[in-house]
Amino acid sequence: MITTVPQLLVVIAVMFTVNLLPAFGPPNALLVVFFGLNWNLHPVPLVIAAAVASGAGRYVLGTATRRAGGRLGPQRTANLRAASGYLTRRRGRRFATIGVFLFSPLPSAQMFEAAGLMGLPLVPLTTAHVAGRLVSFSLYIGAAGVAERSLGETLTSSFTTPYGIAVQIGLLVGVFLLARVDWTKYLPIAKTAPSTDPPAQSTPSEIRQRPPSNPDGDRDTCA
């Protein structure tokens, strides 16, 4: 197996471009198998290059979605920030969100679009995405003999069969509705903690500038 730099550059370009698509992109793992079988590439550089390129494409997609979400208006932006705060406020929820990007079988395009809209930190999510792709790409390459016999059918089934099309459309609708829901009504909002600072005390200069109290003078005035 001989893997050349131009071949890896083609793999990187294709994987990066495919992962910029907001929906209906071909499965990444099967593209890796396609390159591995047709060009007889070494699996280690192939898997690493494809996983990193996939993560880079998804990161750009999430960033672009975040910038587009900035035009939704203050009310919808506040709703999305409420959802983001709910997911990131507690450590367990943060780990669960990262775990979804690491292990979820759902198409990652809509997941990154949702993360971009909510303003979630994309770097840890992209890192989890790359780690998950390293594992899945390796498994597909290891089963390349089986995948070769049904590669064409499997490659197109995820976005040409009624089920695959329905899943993609359903996820796109979910991303659209994400910005429509008033999450502040359904999610607990973090309350601002009361101030624990001690009350301000007068400085010596302020004490010297105060006029002395004159109880007798006060009584004379009242009389």
GROMACS .gro file of C-alpha atoms in nm:
model
  223
    1MET     CA    1   0.000   0.000   0.000
    2ILE     CA    2   0.148   0.332  -0.113
    3THR     CA    3  -0.022   0.654  -0.013
    4THR     CA    4   0.095   0.971  -0.185
    5VAL     CA    5   0.046   1.330  -0.077
    6PRO     CA    6  -0.172   1.419  -0.380
    7GLN     CA    7  -0.402   1.130  -0.299
    8LEU     CA    8  -0.439   1.245   0.061
    9LEU     CA    9  -0.504   1.600  -0.057
   10VAL     CA   10  -0.788   1.474  -0.273
   11VAL     CA   11  -0.930   1.281   0.021
   12ILE     CA   12  -0.906   1.590   0.243
   13ALA     CA   13  -1.070   1.814  -0.018
   14VAL     CA   14  -1.358   1.575  -0.079
   15MET     CA   15  -1.422   1.506   0.289
   16PHE     CA   16  -1.404   1.874   0.380
   17THR     CA   17  -1.643   1.974   0.101
   18VAL     CA   18  -1.893   1.698   0.179
   19ASN     CA   19  -1.903   1.801   0.544
   20LEU     CA   20  -1.991   2.156   0.450
   21LEU     CA   21  -2.326   2.032   0.319
   22PRO     CA   22  -2.615   2.110   0.557
   23ALA     CA   23  -2.797   1.790   0.456
   24PHE     CA   24  -2.812   1.499   0.210
   25GLY     CA   25  -2.438   1.440   0.206
   26PRO     CA   26  -2.301   1.091   0.142
   27PRO     CA   27  -2.190   0.894   0.450
   28ASN     CA   28  -1.835   0.982   0.544
   29ALA     CA   29  -1.730   0.631   0.641
   30LEU     CA   30  -1.831   0.487   0.308
   31LEU     CA   31  -1.641   0.757   0.123
   32VAL     CA   32  -1.334   0.650   0.319
   33VAL     CA   33  -1.395   0.290   0.219
   34PHE     CA   34  -1.440   0.400  -0.141
   35PHE     CA   35  -1.100   0.574  -0.144
   36GLY     CA   36  -0.934   0.287   0.037
   37LEU     CA   37  -1.063   0.021  -0.202
   38ASN     CA   38  -1.008   0.209  -0.527
   39TRP     CA   39  -0.670   0.364  -0.453
   40ASN     CA   40  -0.541   0.096  -0.217
   41LEU     CA   41  -0.440   0.361   0.039
   42HIS     CA   42  -0.274   0.282   0.368
   43PRO     CA   43  -0.548   0.286   0.632
   44VAL     CA   44  -0.367   0.491   0.898
   45PRO     CA   45  -0.302   0.814   0.703
   46LEU     CA   46  -0.634   0.769   0.521
   47VAL     CA   47  -0.836   0.747   0.841
   48ILE     CA   48  -0.652   1.034   1.011
   49ALA     CA   49  -0.676   1.267   0.711
   50ALA     CA   50  -1.043   1.188   0.653
   51ALA     CA   51  -1.139   1.231   1.020
   52VAL     CA   52  -0.961   1.565   1.055
   53ALA     CA   53  -1.105   1.694   0.726
   54SER     CA   54  -1.451   1.583   0.835
   55GLY     CA   55  -1.418   1.768   1.164
   56ALA     CA   56  -1.288   2.082   0.989
   57GLY     CA   57  -1.585   2.084   0.752
   58ARG     CA   58  -1.835   2.041   1.033
   59TYR     CA   59  -1.665   2.315   1.236
   60VAL     CA   60  -1.699   2.558   0.946
   61LEU     CA   61  -2.064   2.454   0.900
   62GLY     CA   62  -2.137   2.517   1.268
   63THR     CA   63  -1.957   2.852   1.260
   64ALA     CA   64  -2.149   2.963   0.952
   65THR     CA   65  -2.477   2.860   1.113
   66ARG     CA   66  -2.387   3.055   1.427
   67ARG     CA   67  -2.323   3.371   1.225
   68ALA     CA   68  -2.649   3.325   1.037
   69GLY     CA   69  -2.828   3.278   1.367
   70GLY     CA   70  -2.711   3.622   1.477
   71ARG     CA   71  -2.970   3.768   1.237
   72LEU     CA   72  -3.266   3.597   1.401
   73GLY     CA   73  -3.347   3.887   1.631
   74PRO     CA   74  -3.299   3.942   2.005
   75GLN     CA   75  -3.597   3.731   2.117
   76ARG     CA   76  -3.499   3.417   1.929
   77THR     CA   77  -3.136   3.469   2.018
   78ALA     CA   78  -3.233   3.481   2.386
   79ASN     CA   79  -3.434   3.160   2.343
   80LEU     CA   80  -3.136   2.981   2.188
   81ARG     CA   81  -2.905   3.109   2.460
   82ALA     CA   82  -3.144   2.969   2.719
   83ALA     CA   83  -3.119   2.625   2.557
   84SER     CA   84  -2.742   2.659   2.537
   85GLY     CA   85  -2.717   2.757   2.903
   86TYR     CA   86  -2.925   2.458   3.005
   87LEU     CA   87  -2.691   2.219   2.822
   88THR     CA   88  -2.368   2.375   2.946
   89ARG     CA   89  -2.455   2.487   3.299
   90ARG     CA   90  -2.386   2.150   3.460
   91ARG     CA   91  -2.087   1.928   3.399
   92GLY     CA   92  -2.300   1.617   3.343
   93ARG     CA   93  -2.498   1.787   3.069
   94ARG     CA   94  -2.181   1.913   2.904
   95PHE     CA   95  -2.036   1.561   2.897
   96ALA     CA   96  -2.366   1.422   2.768
   97THR     CA   97  -2.366   1.676   2.483
   98ILE     CA   98  -2.009   1.585   2.390
   99GLY     CA   99  -2.102   1.217   2.409
  100VAL     CA  100  -2.382   1.271   2.158
  101PHE     CA  101  -2.132   1.411   1.909
  102LEU     CA  102  -1.897   1.123   1.984
  103PHE     CA  103  -2.136   0.827   1.959
  104SER     CA  104  -2.463   0.942   1.800
  105PRO     CA  105  -2.567   0.758   1.481
  106LEU     CA  106  -2.766   1.065   1.368
  107PRO     CA  107  -2.634   1.274   1.078
  108SER     CA  108  -2.380   1.515   1.220
  109ALA     CA  109  -2.463   1.803   0.985
  110GLN     CA  110  -2.786   1.895   1.162
  111MET     CA  111  -2.621   1.842   1.499
  112PHE     CA  112  -2.354   2.100   1.419
  113GLU     CA  113  -2.616   2.335   1.279
  114ALA     CA  114  -2.810   2.312   1.605
  115ALA     CA  115  -2.491   2.363   1.806
  116GLY     CA  116  -2.407   2.670   1.600
  117LEU     CA  117  -2.752   2.820   1.648
  118MET     CA  118  -2.738   2.767   2.023
  119GLY     CA  119  -2.388   2.909   2.048
  120LEU     CA  120  -2.239   2.593   2.198
  121PRO     CA  121  -1.858   2.574   2.209
  122LEU     CA  122  -1.765   2.407   1.882
  123VAL     CA  123  -1.406   2.308   1.960
  124PRO     CA  124  -1.485   2.029   2.211
  125LEU     CA  125  -1.776   1.911   1.995
  126THR     CA  126  -1.552   1.900   1.689
  127THR     CA  127  -1.286   1.713   1.886
  128ALA     CA  128  -1.546   1.454   1.988
  129HIS     CA  129  -1.663   1.431   1.628
  130VAL     CA  130  -1.309   1.364   1.504
  131ALA     CA  131  -1.250   1.103   1.775
  132GLY     CA  132  -1.572   0.925   1.684
  133ARG     CA  133  -1.483   0.929   1.315
  134LEU     CA  134  -1.141   0.782   1.385
  135VAL     CA  135  -1.314   0.482   1.540
  136SER     CA  136  -1.593   0.444   1.284
  137PHE     CA  137  -1.363   0.493   0.984
  138SER     CA  138  -1.125   0.231   1.121
  139LEU     CA  139  -1.410  -0.016   1.167
  140TYR     CA  140  -1.533   0.040   0.813
  141ILE     CA  141  -1.184   0.002   0.670
  142GLY     CA  142  -1.143  -0.321   0.867
  143ALA     CA  143  -1.466  -0.453   0.715
  144ALA     CA  144  -1.379  -0.329   0.367
  145GLY     CA  145  -1.418  -0.676   0.215
  146VAL     CA  146  -1.783  -0.691   0.319
  147ALA     CA  147  -1.846  -0.325   0.236
  148GLU     CA  148  -1.707  -0.365  -0.115
  149ARG     CA  149  -1.990  -0.594  -0.222
  150SER     CA  150  -2.263  -0.353  -0.119
  151LEU     CA  151  -2.081  -0.022  -0.132
  152GLY     CA  152  -2.285   0.139  -0.408
  153GLU     CA  153  -2.619   0.048  -0.257
  154THR     CA  154  -2.525   0.150   0.096
  155LEU     CA  155  -2.360   0.472  -0.021
  156THR     CA  156  -2.679   0.602  -0.175
  157SER     CA  157  -2.942   0.446   0.052
  158SER     CA  158  -2.901   0.702   0.330
  159PHE     CA  159  -3.012   0.990   0.110
  160THR     CA  160  -3.217   0.827  -0.168
  161THR     CA  161  -3.450   0.586   0.013
  162PRO     CA  162  -3.776   0.725   0.158
  163TYR     CA  163  -3.654   0.651   0.510
  164GLY     CA  164  -3.322   0.829   0.457
  165ILE     CA  165  -3.490   1.131   0.299
  166ALA     CA  166  -3.746   1.146   0.581
  167VAL     CA  167  -3.471   1.142   0.845
  168GLN     CA  168  -3.280   1.423   0.675
  169ILE     CA  169  -3.591   1.637   0.629
  170GLY     CA  170  -3.705   1.569   0.985
  171LEU     CA  171  -3.372   1.682   1.126
  172LEU     CA  172  -3.375   1.997   0.912
  173VAL     CA  173  -3.723   2.078   1.042
  174GLY     CA  174  -3.596   2.018   1.393
  175VAL     CA  175  -3.314   2.268   1.342
  176PHE     CA  176  -3.566   2.520   1.207
  177LEU     CA  177  -3.798   2.472   1.504
  178LEU     CA  178  -3.507   2.501   1.745
  179ALA     CA  179  -3.504   2.876   1.692
  180ARG     CA  180  -3.883   2.900   1.706
  181VAL     CA  181  -3.941   2.745   2.047
  182ASP     CA  182  -3.943   2.977   2.347
  183TRP     CA  183  -3.706   2.772   2.559
  184THR     CA  184  -3.730   3.019   2.848
  185LYS     CA  185  -4.079   2.881   2.917
  186TYR     CA  186  -3.972   2.518   2.936
  187LEU     CA  187  -3.617   2.522   3.075
  188PRO     CA  188  -3.509   2.639   3.421
  189ILE     CA  189  -3.325   2.967   3.396
  190ALA     CA  190  -3.022   3.023   3.616
  191LYS     CA  191  -3.091   3.280   3.885
  192THR     CA  192  -2.840   3.547   3.970
  193ALA     CA  193  -2.680   3.467   4.303
  194PRO     CA  194  -2.731   3.737   4.570
  195SER     CA  195  -2.433   3.956   4.643
  196THR     CA  196  -2.223   3.846   4.938
  197ASP     CA  197  -2.014   4.164   4.953
  198PRO     CA  198  -2.025   4.341   5.294
  199PRO     CA  199  -2.200   4.680   5.307
  200ALA     CA  200  -1.981   4.973   5.222
  201GLN     CA  201  -1.828   5.143   5.526
  202SER     CA  202  -1.749   5.508   5.558
  203THR     CA  203  -1.388   5.609   5.519
  204PRO     CA  204  -1.214   5.822   5.785
  205SER     CA  205  -1.222   6.127   5.556
  206GLU     CA  206  -1.600   6.093   5.511
  207ILE     CA  207  -1.645   6.067   5.888
  208ARG     CA  208  -1.442   6.387   5.945
  209GLN     CA  209  -1.648   6.576   5.686
  210ARG     CA  210  -1.983   6.495   5.850
  211PRO     CA  211  -2.126   6.779   6.066
  212PRO     CA  212  -2.141   6.688   6.436
  213SER     CA  213  -2.481   6.612   6.574
  214ASN     CA  214  -2.623   6.869   6.823
  215PRO     CA  215  -2.903   6.719   7.030
  216ASP     CA  216  -2.953   7.042   7.232
  217GLY     CA  217  -2.974   7.246   6.916
  218ASP     CA  218  -3.236   7.012   6.780
  219ARG     CA  219  -3.447   7.053   7.095
  220ASP     CA  220  -3.420   7.432   7.078
  221THR     CA  221  -3.536   7.428   6.719
  222CYS     CA  222  -3.833   7.213   6.806
  223ALA     CA  223  -3.921   7.448   7.094
   0.00000   0.00000   0.00000
